[in-house]
GROMACS .gro file of C-alpha atoms in nm:
model
  178
    1LEU     CA    1  -1.073   1.350  -0.485
    2ARG     CA    2  -1.033   1.328  -0.866
    3SER     CA    3  -1.198   1.575  -1.020
    4SER     CA    4  -1.024   1.863  -0.695
    5CYS     CA    5  -0.685   1.617  -0.812
    6ALA     CA    6  -0.533   1.934  -1.056
    7GLU     CA    7  -0.608   2.199  -0.876
    8ARG     CA    8  -0.419   2.065  -0.569
    9ASN     CA    9  -0.186   1.877  -0.763
   10ARG     CA   10  -0.040   2.311  -0.870
   11LYS     CA   11  -0.041   2.340  -0.538
   12LEU     CA   12   0.150   2.183  -0.332
   13VAL     CA   13   0.442   2.123  -0.667
   14CYS     CA   14   0.463   2.496  -0.614
   15LYS     CA   15   0.530   2.418  -0.221
   16LEU     CA   16   0.833   2.192  -0.363
   17ARG     CA   17   1.138   2.218  -0.207
   18GLU     CA   18   1.456   1.974  -0.300
   19ASP     CA   19   1.458   1.722   0.025
   20GLU     CA   20   1.802   1.670   0.239
   21TYR     CA   21   1.869   1.328   0.040
   22SER     CA   22   1.657   1.358  -0.239
   23GLU     CA   23   1.953   1.186  -0.452
   24GLU     CA   24   1.895   0.907  -0.194
   25LEU     CA   25   1.505   0.950  -0.233
   26LEU     CA   26   1.573   0.972  -0.660
   27LYS     CA   27   1.793   0.592  -0.577
   28LEU     CA   28   1.496   0.399  -0.344
   29THR     CA   29   1.263   0.475  -0.596
   30ARG     CA   30   1.365   0.379  -0.909
   31ALA     CA   31   1.524   0.042  -0.627
   32ASP     CA   32   1.094   0.063  -0.638
   33ALA     CA   33   1.028   0.100  -1.009
   34THR     CA   34   1.328  -0.186  -1.084
   35ALA     CA   35   1.102  -0.455  -0.873
   36SER     CA   36   0.790  -0.341  -1.018
   37ARG     CA   37   0.651  -0.153  -0.712
   38MET     CA   38   0.668   0.178  -0.888
   39THR     CA   39   0.690   0.265  -1.222
   40SER     CA   40   1.052   0.414  -1.324
   41PRO     CA   41   1.024   0.824  -1.219
   42THR     CA   42   0.991   1.066  -1.426
   43ALA     CA   43   0.927   1.438  -1.510
   44LEU     CA   44   0.680   1.550  -1.399
   45THR     CA   45   0.404   1.612  -1.679
   46GLU     CA   46   0.135   1.893  -1.646
   47GLY     CA   47  -0.121   1.561  -1.773
   48MET     CA   48  -0.059   1.392  -1.445
   49ILE     CA   49  -0.104   1.663  -1.268
   50ALA     CA   50  -0.494   1.661  -1.422
   51SER     CA   51  -0.559   1.338  -1.385
   52SER     CA   52  -0.298   1.212  -1.117
   53ASN     CA   53  -0.380   1.226  -0.705
   54LEU     CA   54   0.018   1.309  -0.594
   55ALA     CA   55   0.161   1.244  -0.269
   56SER     CA   56   0.412   1.508  -0.185
   57ARG     CA   57   0.787   1.224  -0.131
   58PHE     CA   58   1.010   1.263   0.127
   59ALA     CA   59   1.332   1.073   0.238
   60VAL     CA   60   1.388   1.027   0.623
   61ASN     CA   61   1.675   0.907   0.782
   62GLN     CA   62   1.621   0.569   1.012
   63GLY     CA   63   2.026   0.601   1.113
   64VAL     CA   64   2.284   0.418   1.042
   65LYS     CA   65   2.386   0.081   0.906
   66GLU     CA   66   2.624  -0.165   1.028
   67ASP     CA   67   2.795  -0.087   0.676
   68GLY     CA   68   2.779   0.316   0.820
   69SER     CA   69   2.557   0.416   0.494
   70LEU     CA   70   2.232   0.616   0.668
   71LYS     CA   71   1.943   0.336   0.644
   72LEU     CA   72   1.678   0.566   0.455
   73ARG     CA   73   1.279   0.557   0.374
   74ALA     CA   74   1.109   0.695   0.129
   75VAL     CA   75   0.711   0.791   0.278
   76ASP     CA   76   0.443   0.924   0.108
   77ASP     CA   77   0.196   1.188   0.279
   78PHE     CA   78  -0.105   1.012   0.182
   79SER     CA   79  -0.316   1.217   0.446
   80GLY     CA   80  -0.136   1.549   0.335
   81CYS     CA   81  -0.298   1.456  -0.069
   82GLU     CA   82  -0.682   1.306   0.104
   83LEU     CA   83  -0.648   1.020  -0.061
   84ASN     CA   84  -0.697   0.845   0.381
   85ALA     CA   85  -0.969   1.044   0.406
   86CYS     CA   86  -1.118   0.983   0.088
   87CYS     CA   87  -1.104   0.582   0.201
   88ARG     CA   88  -1.420   0.388   0.413
   89PRO     CA   89  -1.332   0.054   0.479
   90GLY     CA   90  -1.554  -0.221   0.519
   91GLU     CA   91  -1.447  -0.439   0.854
   92LYS     CA   92  -1.283  -0.331   1.173
   93LEU     CA   93  -0.916  -0.453   1.241
   94LEU     CA   94  -0.937  -0.704   1.500
   95THR     CA   95  -0.578  -0.751   1.631
   96GLU     CA   96  -0.555  -1.081   1.862
   97GLY     CA   97  -0.335  -0.940   2.244
   98VAL     CA   98  -0.118  -1.151   2.437
   99ASP     CA   99  -0.430  -1.335   2.635
  100MET     CA  100  -0.551  -1.495   2.251
  101LEU     CA  101  -0.138  -1.617   2.230
  102PHE     CA  102  -0.133  -1.755   2.561
  103GLU     CA  103  -0.496  -1.934   2.497
  104VAL     CA  104  -0.377  -2.089   2.213
  105CYS     CA  105  -0.082  -2.239   2.310
  106ARG     CA  106  -0.208  -2.342   2.588
  107THR     CA  107  -0.462  -2.549   2.359
  108LEU     CA  108  -0.197  -2.681   2.202
  109PHE     CA  109  -0.055  -2.815   2.474
  110VAL     CA  110  -0.335  -2.944   2.678
  111LEU     CA  111  -0.415  -3.148   2.327
  112GLY     CA  112  -0.074  -3.310   2.322
  113ILE     CA  113  -0.118  -3.181   1.890
  114HIS     CA  114   0.171  -2.947   1.984
  115THR     CA  115   0.423  -2.803   2.198
  116PRO     CA  116   0.430  -2.439   2.131
  117MET     CA  117   0.710  -2.267   2.094
  118LEU     CA  118   0.673  -1.841   1.950
  119PHE     CA  119   0.881  -1.727   1.696
  120LYS     CA  120   0.783  -1.379   1.474
  121ALA     CA  121   0.848  -1.434   1.086
  122ASP     CA  122   0.890  -1.060   0.958
  123ILE     CA  123   0.734  -1.066   0.566
  124ASP     CA  124   0.961  -0.755   0.407
  125SER     CA  125   0.745  -0.525   0.199
  126ALA     CA  126   0.440  -0.686   0.287
  127TYR     CA  127   0.214  -0.363   0.198
  128ARG     CA  128   0.454  -0.341  -0.164
  129ARG     CA  129   0.336  -0.683  -0.219
  130ILE     CA  130  -0.018  -0.671  -0.319
  131PRO     CA  131  -0.146  -0.520  -0.647
  132ILE     CA  132  -0.311  -0.169  -0.682
  133ALA     CA  133  -0.594  -0.252  -0.910
  134PRO     CA  134  -0.509  -0.063  -1.241
  135SER     CA  135  -0.761   0.164  -1.258
  136HIS     CA  136  -0.729   0.326  -0.867
  137ARG     CA  137  -0.339   0.369  -0.904
  138TRP     CA  138  -0.399   0.721  -1.082
  139ALA     CA  139  -0.449   0.829  -0.701
  140ALA     CA  140  -0.119   0.656  -0.521
  141CYS     CA  141   0.098   0.876  -0.691
  142VAL     CA  142   0.383   1.112  -0.577
  143THR     CA  143   0.581   1.334  -0.703
  144PHE     CA  144   0.989   1.501  -0.552
  145LEU     CA  145   1.268   1.748  -0.640
  146CYS     CA  146   1.544   1.583  -0.783
  147GLY     CA  147   1.785   1.903  -0.887
  148GLY     CA  148   1.589   2.147  -0.940
  149VAL     CA  149   1.318   1.845  -1.184
  150VAL     CA  150   1.040   1.780  -1.069
  151TYR     CA  151   1.006   1.396  -1.059
  152SER     CA  152   0.667   1.180  -1.009
  153SER     CA  153   0.594   0.784  -0.955
  154THR     CA  154   0.320   0.532  -1.054
  155HIS     CA  155   0.318   0.265  -0.710
  156TYR     CA  156   0.204  -0.043  -0.843
  157GLY     CA  157   0.194  -0.196  -0.476
  158MET     CA  158  -0.001  -0.058  -0.202
  159PRO     CA  159   0.224   0.216  -0.025
  160PHE     CA  160   0.294   0.221   0.328
  161GLY     CA  161   0.108   0.534   0.522
  162THR     CA  162  -0.244   0.453   0.356
  163VAL     CA  163  -0.536   0.354   0.560
  164SER     CA  164  -0.576   0.112   0.274
  165SER     CA  165  -0.270  -0.084   0.254
  166VAL     CA  166  -0.380  -0.209   0.606
  167HIS     CA  167  -0.725  -0.314   0.538
  168ALA     CA  168  -0.506  -0.527   0.189
  169TRP     CA  169  -0.270  -0.688   0.442
  170ASP     CA  170  -0.559  -0.764   0.697
  171ARG     CA  171  -0.705  -0.953   0.459
  172VAL     CA  172  -0.453  -1.090   0.343
  173GLY     CA  173  -0.330  -1.217   0.669
  174ALA     CA  174  -0.722  -1.357   0.680
  175LEU     CA  175  -0.725  -1.541   0.341
  176ILE     CA  176  -0.408  -1.724   0.510
  177CYS     CA  177  -0.552  -1.830   0.794
  178ARG     CA  178  -0.867  -1.938   0.697
   0.00000   0.00000   0.00000
């Protein structure tokens, strides 16, 4: 992946088109930088092209917020830059189903340990809270076009959309359960 990134990155940059929401995408990237999840977006340099694995970044409209503004999500194409194809997880993900949930609730009730109650908790930006090893950050860079400028930014936290992020979060969940 590393040895072929310069050629792949040059092809990507030639294909970049200004996103319909490019100004908002720049704001979303700056917000991630403010939250220490990414580097501040800067103009792409030849050094970045030669030494980084760049994924294209674009915005997806997810509807309208309560205040009437658009709800946009920044999306990074880590399949297009071949990063996902290089991920070889060492473990198989296990997801428990409704049957397991029922058995746990039944066991708690029968043992009188606790009255079962169901609730859902969502961890805001869960993947983004897991740091990327500094030696791996070269592979987690994004690029996009805004106002005629090609920007780049590097992820500090696991990005949404990579195979490795799913496995990293699974490991965090296993640690919490343990």
